[in-house]
Each structure stands twice: as structure tokens, then as C-alpha cells.
CSV table of C-alpha atoms and ligand atoms in Angstrom, one decimal:
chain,number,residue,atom,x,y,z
F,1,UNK,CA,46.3,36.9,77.3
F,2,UNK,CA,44.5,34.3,79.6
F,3,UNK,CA,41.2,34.4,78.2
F,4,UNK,CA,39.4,32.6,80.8
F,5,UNK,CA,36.0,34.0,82.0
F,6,UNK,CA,33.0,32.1,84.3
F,7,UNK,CA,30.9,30.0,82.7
F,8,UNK,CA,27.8,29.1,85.0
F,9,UNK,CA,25.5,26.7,83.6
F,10,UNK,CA,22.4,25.6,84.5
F,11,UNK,CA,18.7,26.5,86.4
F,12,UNK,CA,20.7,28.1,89.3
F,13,UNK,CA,22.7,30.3,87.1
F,14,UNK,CA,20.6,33.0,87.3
F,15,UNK,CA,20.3,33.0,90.7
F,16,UNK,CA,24.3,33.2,91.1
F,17,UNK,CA,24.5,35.8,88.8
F,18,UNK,CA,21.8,38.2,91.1
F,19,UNK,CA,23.9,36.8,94.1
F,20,UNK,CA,26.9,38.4,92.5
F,21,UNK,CA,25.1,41.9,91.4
F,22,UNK,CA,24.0,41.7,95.3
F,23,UNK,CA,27.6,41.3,96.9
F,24,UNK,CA,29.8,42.8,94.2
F,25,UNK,CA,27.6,46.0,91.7
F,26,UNK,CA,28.4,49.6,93.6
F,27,UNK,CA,27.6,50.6,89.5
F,28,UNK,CA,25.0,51.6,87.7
F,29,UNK,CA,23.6,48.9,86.1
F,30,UNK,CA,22.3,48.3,82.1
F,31,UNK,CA,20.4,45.3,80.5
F,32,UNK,CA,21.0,45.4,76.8
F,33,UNK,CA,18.6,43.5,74.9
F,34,UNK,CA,16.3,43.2,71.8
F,35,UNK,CA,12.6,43.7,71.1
F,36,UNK,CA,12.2,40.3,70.4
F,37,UNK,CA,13.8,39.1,73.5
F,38,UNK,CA,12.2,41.9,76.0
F,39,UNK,CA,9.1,40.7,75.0
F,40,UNK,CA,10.1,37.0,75.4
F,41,UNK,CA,13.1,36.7,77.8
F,42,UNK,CA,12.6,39.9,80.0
F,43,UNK,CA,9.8,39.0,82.5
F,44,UNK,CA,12.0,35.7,83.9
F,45,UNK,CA,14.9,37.3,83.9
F,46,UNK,CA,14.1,40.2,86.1
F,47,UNK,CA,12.2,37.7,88.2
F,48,UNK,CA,14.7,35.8,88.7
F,49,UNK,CA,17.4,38.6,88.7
F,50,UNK,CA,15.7,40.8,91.6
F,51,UNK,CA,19.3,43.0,91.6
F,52,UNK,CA,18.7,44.1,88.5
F,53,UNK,CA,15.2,45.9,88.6
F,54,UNK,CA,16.5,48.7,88.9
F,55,UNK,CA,19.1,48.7,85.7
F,56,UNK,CA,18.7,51.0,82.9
F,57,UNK,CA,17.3,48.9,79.9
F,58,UNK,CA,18.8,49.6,76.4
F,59,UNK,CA,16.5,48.3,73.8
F,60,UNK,CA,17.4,47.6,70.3
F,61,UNK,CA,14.9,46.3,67.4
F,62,UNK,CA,16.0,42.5,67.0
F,63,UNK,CA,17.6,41.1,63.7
F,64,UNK,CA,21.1,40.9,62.2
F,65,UNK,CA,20.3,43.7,60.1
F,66,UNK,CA,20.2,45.9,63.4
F,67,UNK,CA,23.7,45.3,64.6
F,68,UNK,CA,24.5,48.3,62.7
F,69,UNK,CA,26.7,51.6,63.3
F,70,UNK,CA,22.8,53.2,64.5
F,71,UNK,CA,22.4,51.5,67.1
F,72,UNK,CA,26.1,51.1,69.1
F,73,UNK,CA,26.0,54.9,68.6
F,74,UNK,CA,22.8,55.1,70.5
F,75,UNK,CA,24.0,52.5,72.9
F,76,UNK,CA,26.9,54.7,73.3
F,77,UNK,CA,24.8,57.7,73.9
F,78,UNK,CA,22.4,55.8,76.8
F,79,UNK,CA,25.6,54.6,78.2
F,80,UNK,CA,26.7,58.2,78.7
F,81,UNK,CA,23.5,59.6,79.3
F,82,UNK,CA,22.6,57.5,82.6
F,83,UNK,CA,26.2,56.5,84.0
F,84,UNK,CA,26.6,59.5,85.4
F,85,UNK,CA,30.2,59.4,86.0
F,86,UNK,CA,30.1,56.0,87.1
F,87,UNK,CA,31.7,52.8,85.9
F,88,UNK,CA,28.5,51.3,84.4
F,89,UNK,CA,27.6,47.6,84.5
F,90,UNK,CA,26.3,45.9,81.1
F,91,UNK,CA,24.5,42.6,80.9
F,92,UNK,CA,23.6,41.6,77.9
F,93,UNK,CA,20.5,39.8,77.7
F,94,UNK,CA,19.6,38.1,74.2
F,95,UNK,CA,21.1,36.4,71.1
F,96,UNK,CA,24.6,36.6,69.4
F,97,UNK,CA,23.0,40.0,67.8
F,98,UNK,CA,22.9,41.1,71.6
F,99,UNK,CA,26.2,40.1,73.0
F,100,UNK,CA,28.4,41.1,69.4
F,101,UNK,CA,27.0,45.0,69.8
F,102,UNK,CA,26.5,45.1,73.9
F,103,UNK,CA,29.8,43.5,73.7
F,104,UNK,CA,31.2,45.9,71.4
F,105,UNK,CA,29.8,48.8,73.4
F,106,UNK,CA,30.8,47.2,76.3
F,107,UNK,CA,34.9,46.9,75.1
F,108,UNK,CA,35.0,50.6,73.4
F,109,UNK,CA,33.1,52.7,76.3
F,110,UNK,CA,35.7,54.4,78.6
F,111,UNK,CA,37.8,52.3,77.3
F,112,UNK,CA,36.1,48.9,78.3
F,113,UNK,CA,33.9,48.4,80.8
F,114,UNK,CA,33.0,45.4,82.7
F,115,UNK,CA,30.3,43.4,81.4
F,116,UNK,CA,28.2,40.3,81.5
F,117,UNK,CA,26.8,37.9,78.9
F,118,UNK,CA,22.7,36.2,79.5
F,119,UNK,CA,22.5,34.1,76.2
F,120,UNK,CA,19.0,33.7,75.1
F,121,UNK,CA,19.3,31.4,72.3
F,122,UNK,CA,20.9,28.3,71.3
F,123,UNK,CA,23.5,29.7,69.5
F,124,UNK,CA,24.6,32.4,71.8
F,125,UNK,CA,24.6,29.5,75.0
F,126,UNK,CA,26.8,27.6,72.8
F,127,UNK,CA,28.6,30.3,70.8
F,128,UNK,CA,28.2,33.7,70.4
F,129,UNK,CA,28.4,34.8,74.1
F,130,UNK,CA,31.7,33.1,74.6
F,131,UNK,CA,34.7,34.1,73.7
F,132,UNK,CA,34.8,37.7,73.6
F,133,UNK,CA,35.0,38.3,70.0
F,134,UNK,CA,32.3,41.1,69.4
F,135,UNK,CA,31.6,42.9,66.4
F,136,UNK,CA,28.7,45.2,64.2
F,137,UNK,CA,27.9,44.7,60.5
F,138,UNK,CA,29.3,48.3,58.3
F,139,UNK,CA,26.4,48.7,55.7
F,140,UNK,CA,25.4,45.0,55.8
F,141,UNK,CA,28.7,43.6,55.4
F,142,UNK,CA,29.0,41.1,58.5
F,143,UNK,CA,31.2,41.6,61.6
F,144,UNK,CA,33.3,44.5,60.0
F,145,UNK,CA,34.1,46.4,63.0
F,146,UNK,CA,34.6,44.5,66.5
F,147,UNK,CA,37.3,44.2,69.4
F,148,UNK,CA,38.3,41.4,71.3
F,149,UNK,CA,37.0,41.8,74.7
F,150,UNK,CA,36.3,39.2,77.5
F,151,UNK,CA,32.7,39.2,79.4
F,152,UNK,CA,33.6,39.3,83.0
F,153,UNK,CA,31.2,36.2,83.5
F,154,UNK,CA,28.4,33.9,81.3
F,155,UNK,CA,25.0,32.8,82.6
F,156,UNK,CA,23.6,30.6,81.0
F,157,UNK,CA,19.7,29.4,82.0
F,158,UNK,CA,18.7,26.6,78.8
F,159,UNK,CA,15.1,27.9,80.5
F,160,UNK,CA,15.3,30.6,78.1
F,161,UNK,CA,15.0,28.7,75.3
F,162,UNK,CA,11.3,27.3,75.3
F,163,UNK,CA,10.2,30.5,73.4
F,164,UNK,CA,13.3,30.1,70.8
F,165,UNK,CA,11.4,29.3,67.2
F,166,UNK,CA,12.8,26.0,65.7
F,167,UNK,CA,14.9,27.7,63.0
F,168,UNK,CA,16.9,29.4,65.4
F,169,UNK,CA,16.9,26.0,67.4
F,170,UNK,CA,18.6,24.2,64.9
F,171,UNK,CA,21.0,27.2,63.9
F,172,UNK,CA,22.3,26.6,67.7
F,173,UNK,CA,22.7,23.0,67.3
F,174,UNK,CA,24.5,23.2,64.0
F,175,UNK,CA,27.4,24.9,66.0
F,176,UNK,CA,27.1,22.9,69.2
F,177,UNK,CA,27.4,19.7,66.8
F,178,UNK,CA,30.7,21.6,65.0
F,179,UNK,CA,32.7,22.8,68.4
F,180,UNK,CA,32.3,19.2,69.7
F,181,UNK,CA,33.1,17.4,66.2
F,182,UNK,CA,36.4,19.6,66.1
F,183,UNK,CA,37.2,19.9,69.8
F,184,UNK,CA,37.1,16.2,71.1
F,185,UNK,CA,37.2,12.8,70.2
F,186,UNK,CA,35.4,11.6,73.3
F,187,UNK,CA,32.5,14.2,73.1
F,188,UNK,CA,32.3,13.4,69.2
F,189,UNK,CA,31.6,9.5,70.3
F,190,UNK,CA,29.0,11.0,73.4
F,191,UNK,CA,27.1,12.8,70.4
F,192,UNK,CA,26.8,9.7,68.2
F,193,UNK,CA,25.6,7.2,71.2
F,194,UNK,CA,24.0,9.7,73.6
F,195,UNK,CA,22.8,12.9,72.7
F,196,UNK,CA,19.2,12.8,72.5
F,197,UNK,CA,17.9,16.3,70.6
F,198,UNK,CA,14.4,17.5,72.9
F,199,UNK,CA,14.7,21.4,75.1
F,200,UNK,CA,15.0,19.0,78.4
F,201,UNK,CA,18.1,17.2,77.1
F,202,UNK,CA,20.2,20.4,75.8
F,203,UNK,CA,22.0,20.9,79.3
F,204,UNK,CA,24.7,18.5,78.2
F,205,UNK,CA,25.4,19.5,74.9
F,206,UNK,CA,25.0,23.2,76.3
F,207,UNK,CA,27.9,22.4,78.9
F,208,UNK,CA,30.3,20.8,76.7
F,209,UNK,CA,30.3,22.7,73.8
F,210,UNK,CA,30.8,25.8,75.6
F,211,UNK,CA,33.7,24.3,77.5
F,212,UNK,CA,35.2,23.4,74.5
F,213,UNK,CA,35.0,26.6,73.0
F,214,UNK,CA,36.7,28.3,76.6
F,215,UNK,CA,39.3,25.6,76.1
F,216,UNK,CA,39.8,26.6,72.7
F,217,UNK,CA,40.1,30.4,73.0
F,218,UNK,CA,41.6,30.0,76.1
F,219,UNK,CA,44.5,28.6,73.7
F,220,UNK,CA,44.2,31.2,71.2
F,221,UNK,CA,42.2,34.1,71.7
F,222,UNK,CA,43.2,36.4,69.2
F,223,UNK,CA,42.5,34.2,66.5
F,224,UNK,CA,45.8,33.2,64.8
F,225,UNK,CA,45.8,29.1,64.9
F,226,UNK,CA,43.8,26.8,66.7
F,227,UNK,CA,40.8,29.3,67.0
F,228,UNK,CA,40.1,29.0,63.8
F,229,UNK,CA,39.1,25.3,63.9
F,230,UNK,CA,36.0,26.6,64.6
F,231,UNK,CA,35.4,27.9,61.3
F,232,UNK,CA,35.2,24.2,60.1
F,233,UNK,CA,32.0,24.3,57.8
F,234,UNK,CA,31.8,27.9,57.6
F,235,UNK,CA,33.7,28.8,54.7
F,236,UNK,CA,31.3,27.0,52.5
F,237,UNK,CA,28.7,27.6,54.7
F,238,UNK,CA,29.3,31.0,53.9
F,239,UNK,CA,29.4,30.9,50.2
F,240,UNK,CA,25.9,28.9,50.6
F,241,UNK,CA,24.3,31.9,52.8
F,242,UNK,CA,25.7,34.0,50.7
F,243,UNK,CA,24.1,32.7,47.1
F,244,UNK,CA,20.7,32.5,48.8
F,245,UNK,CA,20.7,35.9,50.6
F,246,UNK,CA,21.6,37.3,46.9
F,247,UNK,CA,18.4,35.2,45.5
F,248,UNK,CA,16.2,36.7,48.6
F,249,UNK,CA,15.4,32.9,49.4
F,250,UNK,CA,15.6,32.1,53.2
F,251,UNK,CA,18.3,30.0,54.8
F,252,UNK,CA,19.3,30.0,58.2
F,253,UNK,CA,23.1,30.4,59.4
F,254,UNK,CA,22.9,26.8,60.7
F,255,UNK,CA,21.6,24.9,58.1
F,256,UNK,CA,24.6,26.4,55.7
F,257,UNK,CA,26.7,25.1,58.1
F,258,UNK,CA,25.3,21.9,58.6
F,259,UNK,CA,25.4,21.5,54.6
F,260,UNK,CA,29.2,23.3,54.6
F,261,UNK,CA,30.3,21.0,57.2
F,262,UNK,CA,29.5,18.0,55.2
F,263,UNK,CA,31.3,19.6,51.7
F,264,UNK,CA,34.4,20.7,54.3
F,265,UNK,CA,33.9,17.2,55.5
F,266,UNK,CA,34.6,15.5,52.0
F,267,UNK,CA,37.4,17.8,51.2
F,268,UNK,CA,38.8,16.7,55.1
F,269,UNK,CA,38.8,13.4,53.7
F,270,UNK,CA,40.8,14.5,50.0
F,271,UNK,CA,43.0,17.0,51.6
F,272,UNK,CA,43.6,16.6,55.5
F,273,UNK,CA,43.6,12.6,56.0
F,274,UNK,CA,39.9,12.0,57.1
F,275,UNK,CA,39.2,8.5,57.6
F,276,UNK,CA,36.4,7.3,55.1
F,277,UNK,CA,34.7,5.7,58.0
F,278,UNK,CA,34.7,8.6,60.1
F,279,UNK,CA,33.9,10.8,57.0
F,280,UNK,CA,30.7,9.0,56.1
F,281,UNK,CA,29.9,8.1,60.0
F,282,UNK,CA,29.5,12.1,60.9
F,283,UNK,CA,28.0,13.0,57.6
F,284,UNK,CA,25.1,10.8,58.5
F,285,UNK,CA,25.1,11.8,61.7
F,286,UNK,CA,24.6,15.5,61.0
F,287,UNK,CA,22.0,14.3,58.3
F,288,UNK,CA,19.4,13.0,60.8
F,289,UNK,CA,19.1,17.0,62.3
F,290,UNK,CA,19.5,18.8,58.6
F,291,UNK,CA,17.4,18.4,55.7
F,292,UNK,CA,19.5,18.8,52.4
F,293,UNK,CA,19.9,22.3,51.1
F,294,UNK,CA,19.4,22.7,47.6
F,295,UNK,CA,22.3,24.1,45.1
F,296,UNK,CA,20.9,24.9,41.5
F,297,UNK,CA,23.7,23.5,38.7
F,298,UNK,CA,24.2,28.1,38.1
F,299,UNK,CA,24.8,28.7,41.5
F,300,UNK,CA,27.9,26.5,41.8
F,301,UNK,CA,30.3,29.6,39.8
F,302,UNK,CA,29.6,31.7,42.6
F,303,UNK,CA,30.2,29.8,45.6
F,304,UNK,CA,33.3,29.0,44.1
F,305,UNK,CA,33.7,32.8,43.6
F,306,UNK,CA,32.7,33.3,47.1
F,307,UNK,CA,34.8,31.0,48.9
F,308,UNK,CA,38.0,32.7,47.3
F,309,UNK,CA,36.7,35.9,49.4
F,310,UNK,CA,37.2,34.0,52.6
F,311,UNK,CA,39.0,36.1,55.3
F,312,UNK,CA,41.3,32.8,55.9
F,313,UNK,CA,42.5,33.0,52.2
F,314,UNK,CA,46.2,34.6,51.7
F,315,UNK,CA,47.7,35.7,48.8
F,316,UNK,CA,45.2,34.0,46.3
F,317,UNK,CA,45.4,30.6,48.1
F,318,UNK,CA,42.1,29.0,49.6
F,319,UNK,CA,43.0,27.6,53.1
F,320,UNK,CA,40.2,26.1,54.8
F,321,UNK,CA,39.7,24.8,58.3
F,322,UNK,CA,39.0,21.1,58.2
F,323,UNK,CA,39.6,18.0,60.2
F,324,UNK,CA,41.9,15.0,60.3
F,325,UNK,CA,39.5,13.0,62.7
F,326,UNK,CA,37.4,13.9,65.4
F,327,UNK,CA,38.8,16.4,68.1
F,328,UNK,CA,42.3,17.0,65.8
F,329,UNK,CA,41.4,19.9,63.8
F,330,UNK,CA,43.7,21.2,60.2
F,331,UNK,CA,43.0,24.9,60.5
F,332,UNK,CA,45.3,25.6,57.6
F,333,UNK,CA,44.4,23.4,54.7
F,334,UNK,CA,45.3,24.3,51.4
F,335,UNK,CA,42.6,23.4,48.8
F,336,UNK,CA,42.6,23.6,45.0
F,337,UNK,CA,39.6,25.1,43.3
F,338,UNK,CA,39.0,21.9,41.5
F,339,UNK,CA,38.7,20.6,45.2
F,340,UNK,CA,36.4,23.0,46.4
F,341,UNK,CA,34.3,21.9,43.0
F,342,UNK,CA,34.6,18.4,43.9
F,343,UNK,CA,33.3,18.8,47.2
F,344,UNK,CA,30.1,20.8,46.0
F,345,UNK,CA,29.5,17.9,43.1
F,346,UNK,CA,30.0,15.3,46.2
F,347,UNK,CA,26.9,17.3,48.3
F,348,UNK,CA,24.9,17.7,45.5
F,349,UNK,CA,25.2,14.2,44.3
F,350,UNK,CA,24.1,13.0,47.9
F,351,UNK,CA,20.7,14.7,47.6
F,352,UNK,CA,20.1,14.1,44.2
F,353,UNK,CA,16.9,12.4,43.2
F,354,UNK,CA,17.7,9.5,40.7
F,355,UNK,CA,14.8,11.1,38.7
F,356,UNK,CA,16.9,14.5,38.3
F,357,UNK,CA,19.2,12.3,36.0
P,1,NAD,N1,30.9,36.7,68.5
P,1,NAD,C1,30.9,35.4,68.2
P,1,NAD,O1,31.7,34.6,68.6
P,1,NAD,C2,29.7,34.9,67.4
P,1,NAD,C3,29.7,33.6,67.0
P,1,NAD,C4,28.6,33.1,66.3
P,1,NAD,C5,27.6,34.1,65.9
P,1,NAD,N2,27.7,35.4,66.2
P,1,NAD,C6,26.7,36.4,65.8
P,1,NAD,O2,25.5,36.0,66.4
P,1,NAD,C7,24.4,36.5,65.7
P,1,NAD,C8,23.3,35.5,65.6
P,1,NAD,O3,22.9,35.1,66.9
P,1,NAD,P1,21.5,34.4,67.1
P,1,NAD,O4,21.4,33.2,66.2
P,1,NAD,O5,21.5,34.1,68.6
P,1,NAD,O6,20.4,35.4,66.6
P,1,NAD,P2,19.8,36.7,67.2
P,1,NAD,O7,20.5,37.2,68.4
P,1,NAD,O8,19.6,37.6,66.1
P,1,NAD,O9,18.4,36.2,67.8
P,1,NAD,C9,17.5,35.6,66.8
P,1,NAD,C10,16.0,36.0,67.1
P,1,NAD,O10,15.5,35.3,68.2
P,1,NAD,C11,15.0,36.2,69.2
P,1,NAD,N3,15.2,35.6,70.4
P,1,NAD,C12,16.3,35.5,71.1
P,1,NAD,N4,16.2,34.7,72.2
P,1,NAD,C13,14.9,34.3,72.2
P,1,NAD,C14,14.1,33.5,73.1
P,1,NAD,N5,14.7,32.9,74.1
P,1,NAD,N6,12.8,33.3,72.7
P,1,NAD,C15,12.3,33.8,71.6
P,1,NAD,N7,12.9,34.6,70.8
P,1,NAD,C16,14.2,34.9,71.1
P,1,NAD,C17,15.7,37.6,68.9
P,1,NAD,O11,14.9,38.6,69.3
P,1,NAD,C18,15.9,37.5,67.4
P,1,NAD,O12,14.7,38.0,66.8
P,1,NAD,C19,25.0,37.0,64.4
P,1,NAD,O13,25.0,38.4,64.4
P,1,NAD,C20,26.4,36.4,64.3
P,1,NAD,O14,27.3,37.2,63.6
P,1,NAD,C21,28.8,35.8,66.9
């Protein structure tokens, strides 16, 4: 499979994509978005996207939560309803909430049907709308029904992103910081000497990771080797979300990553041959974006409990996606358990006030 699809990036990207919906739709057209980004998003999009006044808008109410069997069923149902025997046109307008079910309902109607990703947040631009993996949570468990399908195109207008709350801002940049860290040495060295972090200066960071990640999936895109570099910091990311989503205390997906990349980053250095230099060079990096994340002495049990659920683990062994240096990922790292303990001791040792002891 070559999965290449267009990436247009920048302030004229919305204006190629109503250009194209001008030469190329003979379909009937649907926007599938969220409450939260109808209200926000919706105005400047259709302003700038005259072609698509007239497209049947599929609403959903916004949040993870809502990516749910309910709603791709009642996407399903509006598909049907207004297509009228046509070969209907999706573009999904929103966050990765948006593109994993409009993509999903996109892939699985008639069989697949062409559609179109409009990120609206950080994430998405930099993630979540490329790549074609889509997917809806099965009673809250996350992702656990999806198909691989490709958006036909990706427009992406950073323009969006002056309504985007600073939680979800630095979710976005947690990943942007991760694909280039993995993906290349040179774009690594960019981030520590040029990136400056401000809405007008995104562009940049915007266009390279997502290049990266087309590169990447372009290798690999149904998921079995180098893919899964971009999991680095997610698997105990993931057991981090997961302890404080059981104690109802707020975290957001990126600052568990931030916090996972930096354990994944000491256990890189143990397991996969991370220079020490390097090691300490982008944990400080990522510790001027993220403040330190808390991990009570009782919680550490079930993160290690956690992280032996990861869907990269096989037959009982934990293998982790981590990094010999910048740009050369080690997507199949086998790590002990003592390890994985290690490197939870090593973040929370880093944060520790001296008056703790
Ligand atoms: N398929 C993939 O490759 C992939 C990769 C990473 C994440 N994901 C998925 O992405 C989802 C998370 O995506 P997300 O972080 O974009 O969150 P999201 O889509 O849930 O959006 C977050 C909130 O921001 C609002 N919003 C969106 N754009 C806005 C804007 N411009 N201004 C103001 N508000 C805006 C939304 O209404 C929502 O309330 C998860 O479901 C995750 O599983 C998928």
C-alpha cells in the first residue's frame, strides 16, 4: 500500500481545498464536526470554503467520551439519509475526536468513501488527521474498533488554532515535539536552536512534523515496524493517564506523554544505547514546555500493572518503543520490569523536592 495523501499547509490551504470542491465534487457533500468546533471553527471555514455551503452538516457533541458506537451509527444513518444514492463527500472538520469517527464512517460507508481531513487542533494538524488510522472507543475502552483508511487530502489552516484552550495546545505540542525527536536528527537539532513556541511560529513545527509522520506511514502503514516509533512515550504515558483517569484527577494526553517520554527516554538510555548527553539534552528540553506530573509512592504498582497491558507487549514480554538517538528509533525494545521501575524512580526523583526526603 502507498500511503501517500496531500498535505497542504498553510493560510492558502483552505482556499485550495474550496478550489478543488469547485473543479472536482459532482457529490453530495458532508462537514462532520463537533459542538465545540461548530461553534468555534465553523464560521471561517465556510467563509473561506464558499463550495461547501451547501454540505450537509453532521454534528456530534465534542469529547473523547463521544467517539462512541452512538454516534458513528447516527453518522451512518445521516450519511444514508441525505446521499441519496450518490457517492457522498466527507470533510471532517475538528479534532482527532472528529477525524478517528468521520474517518471511521468515512472507510466503512459503502464500503469507503472518499473523504477529506480539516484539523482544528494542534494535535490533529500534527497527528491525528494524518495517517489514516481511524477508530471509536467500545464502552470507554479507547480506539477498539477502527480501519485503516487514507483521507483523499489534509488541509491544514494553523488559523484555526487561536480559539484552541492552552491544554489542548500543549497536548499538540507534546506529539509535534515526539514525531520530530524520533523521526530526524536534523529537525531534532532545529527544535533545540530554533523553535520558538507562540500561535504565529507553529507553521514550521506544523509542516515538519506532519511530513515526518507521511514519511513514516508512508513506510509502514499498517502498523507492523517502523510505525510504531511513534508510540515513543506512550506506553508509559498511557499507564500515567490511566492511574489519574481511575483517581478522577485531570491530566491531559500530552502532558502524560511529555512525562512518558522522559521515563521511555531513561530506559532509551539503559536498554537501546541512548547517549547520556543526548538523554539529559532532550529531557530538559521537553522540561521547559511540561511542568512535572506528580506520581504518589502507591500509584507506582499500577503503572507497572498497566504498562504490561500495552498492545505492543507479546507473550508476557514488555517491548517498548524507544530511541537510540535522535531520528533512529528502537520500536522493539525489550524491557525488564525492574526497568520499567527504574525509570519511574528516575522521573520521580527529578521532581522531588529535597524537603520530601
Ligand atoms: N488516528 C490517529 O492517528 C490519532 C492520533 C492521535 C490521537 N488520536 C485521537 O485524537 C483524539 C484527541 O484529539 P484532540 O486532542 O484533537 O481532541 P478533540 O478532537 O477531542 O478536541 C478537543 C476539544 O477542543 C475543541 N476544539 C477543537 N478545535 C478547536 C478550536 N480550533 N478552537 C476551540 N476549540 C476547539 C473540541 O470541540 C473539543 O472539545 C483522541 O480521540 C485520540 O484517540 C488519533
Amino acid at each position: 500500500v502507498k500511503a501517500i495523501h496531500d498535505i497542504i499547509i498553510g493560510s492558502h490551504a483552505l482556499d485550495s481545498l474550496n478550489q478543488m470542491l469547485g473543479t472536482e465534487r459532482k457529490e453530495t457533500c458532508f462537514i462532520i464536526t463537533d459542538h465545540g468546533v461548530a461553534k468555534s471553527c465553523l464560521d471561517y471555514f465556510l467563509y473561506k470554503v464558499a463550495e461547501a455551503r451547501d454540505a450537509v452538516i453532521i454534528e456530534i457533541p465534542s469529547g473523547d467520551e463521544n467517539k462512541n458506537t452512538t454516534n458513528l451509527i447516527r453518522i451512518w444513518h445521516k450519511l444514508l439519509e441525505h446521499s441519496n444514492n450518490t457517492k457522498p463527500l466527507i470533510l471532517n472538520l475538528g479534532g482527532g475526536m472528529v477525524s478517528d469517527i468521520g474517518g471511521f464512517a468515512a472507510g466503512t460507508f459503502n464500503r469507503g468513501v472518499d473523504y477529506y481531513n480539516i484539523p482544528t487542533t494542534l494535535l490533529a494538524m500534527v497527528d491525528a488527521s494524518i495517517g489514516g488510522k481511524t477508530a471509536i472507543n467500545i464502552e470507554n475502552v479507547k480506539n477498539k474498533a477502527g480501519v485503516f483508511a487514507l483521507p483523499a487530502g489534509v488541509f491544514i489552516d494553523s488559523y484555526f488554532l487561536k480559539t484552541l484552550n492552552q491544554q489542548h495546545y500543549l497536548s499538540g505540542l507534546a506529539e509535534a515535539f515526539k514525531t520530530l525527536i524520533v523521526g530526524d536528527e536534523v529537525e531534532w537539532k532545529w527544535l533545540q536552536s530554533e523553535f520558538m513556541p507562540g500561535l504565529e511560529n507553529l507553521d514550521p513545527l506544523i509542516e515538519k512534523a506532519a511530513k515526518i509522520k507521511q514519511r513514516i506511514v508512508s513506510l509502514d502503514f499498517f502498523d507492523k515496524n517502523v510505525r510504531k516509533s511513534l508510540n515513543f512515550g506512550h506506553t508509559m504515558g498511557h499507564a500515567l493517564e490511566s492511574i489519574y483517569f481511575s483517581k478522577n484527577q485531570s491530566l491531559t494526553h500530552g502532558e502524560a506523554v511529555a512525562a512518558g517520554m522522559i521515563m521511555e527516554l531513561y530506559l532509551s538510555h539503559q536498554v537501546s544505547g541512548l547517549h547520556l548527553d543526548t538523554f539529559i539534552k532532550i529531557c530538559s528540553f521537553l522540561n521547559k514546555y511540561f511542568k512535572p506530573i506528580e506520581i504518589e509512592e502507591a500509584d507506582i504498582g499500577n503503572m507497572i500493572s498497566v504498562s504490561k497491558k500495552d498492545k505492543k507487549n507479546f507473550r508476557g514480554s514488555r517491548f517498548l518503543s524507544l530511541l537510540q538517538s535522535p531520528g533512529k528509533p528502537d520500536v522493539n525494545a525489550l524491557c525488564s520490569e525492574d526497568q520499567i521501575l527504574e525509570a519511574i524512580k528516575f522521573y520521580r526523583d527529578l521532581y522531588r523536592d529535597d524537603d520530601d526526603e
